[in-house]
Amino acid sequence: MTDARVGTLPAVEDDHVAGVITDRDLVVRAMARGLSLQVRVEALMSTDPITVEADTPFPAAMHAMGTIDARHLPVVDNGRLVGMISFDDLFWFFTGQRVVKGDHPTSRPPSRKLGHSTHFAHSPHARD
């Protein structure tokens, strides 16, 4: 995650989002508990993640992020993962400016705009 400069990754099973794992999950759930480096992602990931449909408007995605205090959300199309949206993507969309930390931008321009209907869902295939 550090090498790729990402803070959140989706955990996918059969093309559906089963959970998400963050850099914070790795620190709090693994390192702080002294877990083995061989621990499986499913033991550390947050399950039943909030997702947004690919046609969700950006303001609604931002609202969803604020509601759950997240900086990233999985984007799905008919339940299948198609990407991730980040707070930095939303910032870029609204301001036209990239977020910069140190010498490196933290996000790229969104690859496409989200559409017009709002739909937030818990993944139907999340683990308990």
Short mmCIF file of N, CA and C in Angstrom, two decimals:
data_model
loop_
_atom_site.label_atom_id
_atom_site.label_comp_id
_atom_site.label_asym_id
_atom_site.label_seq_id
_atom_site.Cartn_x
_atom_site.Cartn_y
_atom_site.Cartn_z
N MET A 1 0.83 -1.19 0.00
CA MET A 1 0.00 0.00 0.00
C MET A 1 0.87 1.25 0.00
N THR A 2 1.95 1.20 0.75
CA THR A 2 2.84 2.35 0.81
C THR A 2 3.47 2.62 -0.55
N ASP A 3 3.96 1.56 -1.18
CA ASP A 3 4.60 1.72 -2.49
C ASP A 3 3.64 2.28 -3.53
N ALA A 4 2.38 1.86 -3.47
CA ALA A 4 1.38 2.32 -4.44
C ALA A 4 0.75 3.65 -4.03
N ARG A 5 1.10 4.14 -2.83
CA ARG A 5 0.58 5.40 -2.31
C ARG A 5 -0.95 5.39 -2.21
N VAL A 6 -1.49 4.29 -1.67
CA VAL A 6 -2.93 4.19 -1.44
C VAL A 6 -3.18 3.89 0.03
N GLY A 7 -4.26 4.41 0.55
CA GLY A 7 -4.59 4.22 1.96
C GLY A 7 -5.71 3.24 2.19
N THR A 8 -6.42 2.87 1.13
CA THR A 8 -7.55 1.95 1.25
C THR A 8 -7.59 1.04 0.04
N LEU A 9 -7.83 -0.23 0.29
CA LEU A 9 -8.00 -1.20 -0.79
C LEU A 9 -9.28 -1.98 -0.58
N PRO A 10 -10.01 -2.27 -1.66
CA PRO A 10 -11.18 -3.12 -1.51
C PRO A 10 -10.75 -4.59 -1.42
N ALA A 11 -11.47 -5.35 -0.64
CA ALA A 11 -11.29 -6.81 -0.61
C ALA A 11 -12.44 -7.37 -1.44
N VAL A 12 -12.09 -8.10 -2.48
CA VAL A 12 -13.09 -8.53 -3.46
C VAL A 12 -13.19 -10.05 -3.47
N GLU A 13 -14.42 -10.53 -3.53
CA GLU A 13 -14.68 -11.96 -3.68
C GLU A 13 -15.74 -12.11 -4.76
N ASP A 14 -15.44 -12.87 -5.80
CA ASP A 14 -16.36 -13.06 -6.93
C ASP A 14 -16.82 -11.72 -7.51
N ASP A 15 -15.89 -10.80 -7.69
CA ASP A 15 -16.13 -9.47 -8.25
C ASP A 15 -17.00 -8.56 -7.38
N HIS A 16 -17.35 -8.99 -6.19
CA HIS A 16 -18.16 -8.17 -5.29
C HIS A 16 -17.30 -7.72 -4.11
N VAL A 17 -17.61 -6.55 -3.57
CA VAL A 17 -16.84 -6.00 -2.45
C VAL A 17 -17.23 -6.74 -1.17
N ALA A 18 -16.28 -7.45 -0.60
CA ALA A 18 -16.51 -8.18 0.65
C ALA A 18 -16.11 -7.33 1.85
N GLY A 19 -15.25 -6.33 1.61
CA GLY A 19 -14.78 -5.48 2.69
C GLY A 19 -13.77 -4.49 2.16
N VAL A 20 -13.24 -3.69 3.06
CA VAL A 20 -12.16 -2.77 2.72
C VAL A 20 -11.10 -2.88 3.81
N ILE A 21 -9.86 -2.65 3.41
CA ILE A 21 -8.77 -2.64 4.38
C ILE A 21 -8.01 -1.34 4.20
N THR A 22 -7.72 -0.69 5.30
CA THR A 22 -7.03 0.59 5.27
C THR A 22 -5.66 0.47 5.91
N ASP A 23 -4.84 1.46 5.66
CA ASP A 23 -3.54 1.48 6.33
C ASP A 23 -3.73 1.54 7.83
N ARG A 24 -4.78 2.20 8.28
CA ARG A 24 -5.09 2.26 9.71
C ARG A 24 -5.45 0.88 10.24
N ASP A 25 -6.24 0.10 9.47
CA ASP A 25 -6.56 -1.28 9.87
C ASP A 25 -5.29 -2.07 10.12
N LEU A 26 -4.32 -1.90 9.22
CA LEU A 26 -3.07 -2.64 9.35
C LEU A 26 -2.34 -2.28 10.64
N VAL A 27 -2.34 -1.00 10.97
CA VAL A 27 -1.65 -0.57 12.18
C VAL A 27 -2.42 -0.97 13.43
N VAL A 28 -3.70 -0.62 13.47
CA VAL A 28 -4.48 -0.84 14.69
C VAL A 28 -4.80 -2.31 14.91
N ARG A 29 -5.24 -2.98 13.86
CA ARG A 29 -5.69 -4.36 14.04
C ARG A 29 -4.57 -5.39 13.97
N ALA A 30 -3.54 -5.12 13.25
CA ALA A 30 -2.47 -6.12 13.09
C ALA A 30 -1.27 -5.81 13.97
N MET A 31 -0.65 -4.68 13.73
CA MET A 31 0.58 -4.37 14.45
C MET A 31 0.34 -4.18 15.94
N ALA A 32 -0.70 -3.44 16.29
CA ALA A 32 -0.96 -3.17 17.70
C ALA A 32 -1.30 -4.44 18.48
N ARG A 33 -1.90 -5.43 17.79
CA ARG A 33 -2.24 -6.69 18.44
C ARG A 33 -1.13 -7.73 18.32
N GLY A 34 -0.06 -7.35 17.66
CA GLY A 34 1.06 -8.27 17.51
C GLY A 34 0.77 -9.46 16.62
N LEU A 35 -0.12 -9.27 15.64
CA LEU A 35 -0.47 -10.37 14.75
C LEU A 35 0.65 -10.66 13.77
N SER A 36 0.69 -11.87 13.31
CA SER A 36 1.69 -12.31 12.34
C SER A 36 1.55 -11.54 11.03
N LEU A 37 2.66 -11.36 10.34
CA LEU A 37 2.62 -10.73 9.02
C LEU A 37 1.94 -11.63 8.00
N GLN A 38 1.69 -12.87 8.37
CA GLN A 38 1.02 -13.82 7.48
C GLN A 38 -0.50 -13.82 7.66
N VAL A 39 -1.02 -12.93 8.51
CA VAL A 39 -2.46 -12.88 8.75
C VAL A 39 -3.19 -12.57 7.45
N ARG A 40 -4.35 -13.16 7.27
CA ARG A 40 -5.14 -12.96 6.04
C ARG A 40 -5.89 -11.63 6.10
N VAL A 41 -6.09 -11.06 4.93
CA VAL A 41 -6.80 -9.78 4.82
C VAL A 41 -8.17 -9.86 5.49
N GLU A 42 -8.88 -10.96 5.31
CA GLU A 42 -10.22 -11.08 5.87
C GLU A 42 -10.25 -10.94 7.39
N ALA A 43 -9.13 -11.19 8.06
CA ALA A 43 -9.06 -11.04 9.51
C ALA A 43 -8.92 -9.58 9.92
N LEU A 44 -8.51 -8.73 9.00
CA LEU A 44 -8.24 -7.33 9.31
C LEU A 44 -9.22 -6.35 8.68
N MET A 45 -9.88 -6.77 7.61
CA MET A 45 -10.70 -5.84 6.84
C MET A 45 -11.97 -5.46 7.59
N SER A 46 -12.48 -4.29 7.24
CA SER A 46 -13.79 -3.86 7.71
C SER A 46 -14.81 -4.49 6.77
N THR A 47 -15.79 -5.17 7.33
CA THR A 47 -16.78 -5.85 6.50
C THR A 47 -18.03 -5.00 6.35
N ASP A 48 -18.89 -5.41 5.45
CA ASP A 48 -20.15 -4.72 5.17
C ASP A 48 -19.92 -3.26 4.83
N PRO A 49 -19.03 -2.99 3.87
CA PRO A 49 -18.69 -1.60 3.56
C PRO A 49 -19.81 -0.86 2.85
N ILE A 50 -19.87 0.43 3.08
CA ILE A 50 -20.76 1.29 2.31
C ILE A 50 -20.15 1.42 0.92
N THR A 51 -20.97 1.26 -0.10
CA THR A 51 -20.53 1.43 -1.48
C THR A 51 -21.40 2.49 -2.15
N VAL A 52 -20.93 3.01 -3.26
CA VAL A 52 -21.76 3.90 -4.08
C VAL A 52 -21.85 3.30 -5.47
N GLU A 53 -23.00 3.47 -6.09
CA GLU A 53 -23.18 3.02 -7.47
C GLU A 53 -22.40 3.94 -8.39
N ALA A 54 -22.03 3.44 -9.55
CA ALA A 54 -21.24 4.22 -10.51
C ALA A 54 -21.95 5.48 -10.97
N ASP A 55 -23.28 5.50 -10.91
CA ASP A 55 -24.01 6.69 -11.36
C ASP A 55 -24.39 7.63 -10.22
N THR A 56 -23.76 7.46 -9.06
CA THR A 56 -24.00 8.35 -7.92
C THR A 56 -23.38 9.72 -8.17
N PRO A 57 -24.13 10.81 -7.96
CA PRO A 57 -23.55 12.15 -8.11
C PRO A 57 -22.43 12.39 -7.08
N PHE A 58 -21.43 13.15 -7.49
CA PHE A 58 -20.31 13.45 -6.60
C PHE A 58 -20.75 14.02 -5.26
N PRO A 59 -21.69 14.99 -5.21
CA PRO A 59 -22.08 15.52 -3.89
C PRO A 59 -22.64 14.43 -2.97
N ALA A 60 -23.37 13.49 -3.52
CA ALA A 60 -23.91 12.40 -2.71
C ALA A 60 -22.80 11.48 -2.23
N ALA A 61 -21.81 11.24 -3.06
CA ALA A 61 -20.67 10.42 -2.64
C ALA A 61 -19.91 11.11 -1.51
N MET A 62 -19.75 12.42 -1.61
CA MET A 62 -19.08 13.19 -0.57
C MET A 62 -19.88 13.11 0.73
N HIS A 63 -21.20 13.21 0.62
CA HIS A 63 -22.05 13.11 1.80
C HIS A 63 -21.89 11.74 2.46
N ALA A 64 -21.87 10.69 1.65
CA ALA A 64 -21.70 9.34 2.18
C ALA A 64 -20.38 9.21 2.91
N MET A 65 -19.32 9.77 2.34
CA MET A 65 -18.01 9.72 3.00
C MET A 65 -18.06 10.42 4.34
N GLY A 66 -18.70 11.59 4.38
CA GLY A 66 -18.80 12.34 5.62
C GLY A 66 -19.62 11.63 6.67
N THR A 67 -20.66 10.94 6.24
CA THR A 67 -21.54 10.23 7.16
C THR A 67 -20.80 9.13 7.91
N ILE A 68 -19.90 8.45 7.22
CA ILE A 68 -19.18 7.35 7.86
C ILE A 68 -17.73 7.69 8.17
N ASP A 69 -17.37 8.96 7.99
CA ASP A 69 -16.01 9.44 8.27
C ASP A 69 -14.96 8.62 7.52
N ALA A 70 -15.19 8.48 6.20
CA ALA A 70 -14.26 7.73 5.35
C ALA A 70 -13.69 8.65 4.29
N ARG A 71 -12.50 8.33 3.80
CA ARG A 71 -11.89 9.10 2.72
C ARG A 71 -11.94 8.35 1.39
N HIS A 72 -12.44 7.12 1.41
CA HIS A 72 -12.53 6.30 0.20
C HIS A 72 -13.79 5.46 0.24
N LEU A 73 -14.40 5.26 -0.93
CA LEU A 73 -15.55 4.37 -1.03
C LEU A 73 -15.41 3.50 -2.27
N PRO A 74 -15.77 2.22 -2.17
CA PRO A 74 -15.81 1.39 -3.36
C PRO A 74 -16.97 1.84 -4.27
N VAL A 75 -16.72 1.82 -5.56
CA VAL A 75 -17.75 2.16 -6.56
C VAL A 75 -18.15 0.86 -7.24
N VAL A 76 -19.46 0.61 -7.28
CA VAL A 76 -19.97 -0.63 -7.87
C VAL A 76 -20.94 -0.32 -9.00
N ASP A 77 -21.09 -1.29 -9.87
CA ASP A 77 -22.08 -1.24 -10.95
C ASP A 77 -22.81 -2.57 -10.90
N ASN A 78 -24.08 -2.51 -10.51
CA ASN A 78 -24.86 -3.74 -10.31
C ASN A 78 -24.16 -4.70 -9.35
N GLY A 79 -23.60 -4.15 -8.28
CA GLY A 79 -22.97 -4.96 -7.25
C GLY A 79 -21.53 -5.35 -7.51
N ARG A 80 -21.03 -5.12 -8.70
CA ARG A 80 -19.65 -5.50 -9.05
C ARG A 80 -18.73 -4.30 -8.92
N LEU A 81 -17.58 -4.51 -8.30
CA LEU A 81 -16.61 -3.43 -8.11
C LEU A 81 -16.11 -2.92 -9.45
N VAL A 82 -16.18 -1.60 -9.64
CA VAL A 82 -15.65 -0.98 -10.86
C VAL A 82 -14.57 0.05 -10.54
N GLY A 83 -14.37 0.37 -9.26
CA GLY A 83 -13.34 1.34 -8.90
C GLY A 83 -13.49 1.81 -7.47
N MET A 84 -12.70 2.82 -7.15
CA MET A 84 -12.75 3.46 -5.84
C MET A 84 -12.85 4.96 -6.08
N ILE A 85 -13.56 5.65 -5.21
CA ILE A 85 -13.62 7.11 -5.26
C ILE A 85 -13.03 7.61 -3.94
N SER A 86 -12.26 8.67 -4.01
CA SER A 86 -11.62 9.19 -2.80
C SER A 86 -12.03 10.64 -2.57
N PHE A 87 -11.80 11.09 -1.35
CA PHE A 87 -12.03 12.49 -1.03
C PHE A 87 -11.20 13.36 -1.95
N ASP A 88 -9.97 12.94 -2.24
CA ASP A 88 -9.10 13.71 -3.13
C ASP A 88 -9.68 13.80 -4.54
N ASP A 89 -10.32 12.73 -5.03
CA ASP A 89 -10.99 12.77 -6.33
C ASP A 89 -12.10 13.83 -6.32
N LEU A 90 -12.87 13.84 -5.24
CA LEU A 90 -13.97 14.80 -5.14
C LEU A 90 -13.44 16.22 -5.06
N PHE A 91 -12.36 16.40 -4.30
CA PHE A 91 -11.74 17.72 -4.20
C PHE A 91 -11.30 18.19 -5.58
N TRP A 92 -10.64 17.31 -6.33
CA TRP A 92 -10.17 17.66 -7.68
C TRP A 92 -11.36 18.01 -8.57
N PHE A 93 -12.43 17.23 -8.49
CA PHE A 93 -13.59 17.46 -9.33
C PHE A 93 -14.18 18.84 -9.09
N PHE A 94 -14.32 19.22 -7.82
CA PHE A 94 -14.95 20.50 -7.49
C PHE A 94 -14.04 21.70 -7.66
N THR A 95 -12.74 21.52 -7.49
CA THR A 95 -11.84 22.67 -7.53
C THR A 95 -10.93 22.70 -8.75
N GLY A 96 -10.77 21.57 -9.40
CA GLY A 96 -9.83 21.50 -10.52
C GLY A 96 -8.39 21.45 -10.05
N GLN A 97 -8.18 21.34 -8.74
CA GLN A 97 -6.82 21.31 -8.18
C GLN A 97 -6.56 19.96 -7.54
N ARG A 98 -5.36 19.47 -7.74
CA ARG A 98 -4.98 18.20 -7.13
C ARG A 98 -4.48 18.45 -5.72
N VAL A 99 -4.77 17.52 -4.84
CA VAL A 99 -4.27 17.59 -3.47
C VAL A 99 -2.81 17.18 -3.49
N VAL A 100 -1.95 17.98 -2.88
CA VAL A 100 -0.52 17.69 -2.87
C VAL A 100 -0.06 17.50 -1.43
N LYS A 101 0.64 16.40 -1.20
CA LYS A 101 1.27 16.14 0.10
C LYS A 101 2.74 15.94 -0.19
N GLY A 102 3.56 16.76 0.38
CA GLY A 102 4.99 16.68 0.09
C GLY A 102 5.22 17.09 -1.35
N ASP A 103 5.97 16.30 -2.07
CA ASP A 103 6.27 16.61 -3.47
C ASP A 103 5.36 15.90 -4.45
N HIS A 104 4.39 15.12 -3.96
CA HIS A 104 3.60 14.29 -4.85
C HIS A 104 2.11 14.57 -4.74
N PRO A 105 1.41 14.69 -5.87
CA PRO A 105 -0.05 14.76 -5.82
C PRO A 105 -0.58 13.46 -5.23
N THR A 106 -1.65 13.55 -4.46
CA THR A 106 -2.21 12.34 -3.84
C THR A 106 -3.31 11.73 -4.67
N SER A 107 -3.78 12.40 -5.67
CA SER A 107 -4.83 11.81 -6.49
C SER A 107 -4.69 12.25 -7.93
N ARG A 108 -5.23 11.43 -8.79
CA ARG A 108 -5.31 11.78 -10.20
C ARG A 108 -6.70 12.29 -10.48
N PRO A 109 -6.90 12.97 -11.59
CA PRO A 109 -8.25 13.37 -11.94
C PRO A 109 -9.14 12.14 -12.05
N PRO A 110 -10.40 12.23 -11.63
CA PRO A 110 -11.30 11.09 -11.77
C PRO A 110 -11.35 10.65 -13.23
N SER A 111 -11.41 9.34 -13.45
CA SER A 111 -11.40 8.84 -14.82
C SER A 111 -12.72 9.10 -15.53
N ARG A 112 -13.78 9.26 -14.76
CA ARG A 112 -15.07 9.61 -15.35
C ARG A 112 -15.96 10.21 -14.27
N LYS A 113 -16.91 10.99 -14.72
CA LYS A 113 -17.85 11.59 -13.78
C LYS A 113 -18.88 10.55 -13.37
N LEU A 114 -19.32 10.64 -12.14
CA LEU A 114 -20.44 9.81 -11.72
C LEU A 114 -21.71 10.48 -12.21
N GLY A 115 -22.73 9.70 -12.45
CA GLY A 115 -23.96 10.19 -13.08
C GLY A 115 -24.94 10.84 -12.15
N HIS A 116 -26.24 10.51 -12.28
CA HIS A 116 -27.29 11.31 -11.67
C HIS A 116 -28.14 10.67 -10.59
N SER A 117 -28.19 9.36 -10.46
CA SER A 117 -29.04 8.81 -9.42
C SER A 117 -28.21 8.47 -8.19
N THR A 118 -28.83 8.57 -7.04
CA THR A 118 -28.11 8.32 -5.79
C THR A 118 -28.48 6.94 -5.27
N HIS A 119 -27.47 6.16 -4.93
CA HIS A 119 -27.71 4.85 -4.35
C HIS A 119 -26.52 4.47 -3.50
N PHE A 120 -26.76 4.30 -2.22
CA PHE A 120 -25.72 3.80 -1.33
C PHE A 120 -26.18 2.42 -0.90
N ALA A 121 -25.26 1.52 -0.77
CA ALA A 121 -25.65 0.17 -0.39
C ALA A 121 -24.58 -0.48 0.45
N HIS A 122 -25.02 -1.32 1.33
CA HIS A 122 -24.08 -2.22 1.98
C HIS A 122 -23.88 -3.36 1.01
N SER A 123 -22.67 -3.83 0.88
CA SER A 123 -22.39 -4.92 -0.03
C SER A 123 -23.18 -6.15 0.38
N PRO A 124 -23.93 -6.75 -0.55
CA PRO A 124 -24.71 -7.93 -0.19
C PRO A 124 -23.84 -9.16 0.08
N HIS A 125 -22.58 -9.09 -0.28
CA HIS A 125 -21.70 -10.24 -0.11
C HIS A 125 -20.64 -10.01 0.96
N ALA A 126 -20.88 -9.05 1.84
CA ALA A 126 -19.90 -8.77 2.89
C ALA A 126 -19.91 -9.89 3.92
N ARG A 127 -18.77 -10.09 4.55
CA ARG A 127 -18.65 -11.11 5.59
C ARG A 127 -19.11 -10.53 6.92
N ASP A 128 -19.66 -11.39 7.77
CA ASP A 128 -20.07 -10.95 9.11
C ASP A 128 -18.92 -10.95 10.05
#
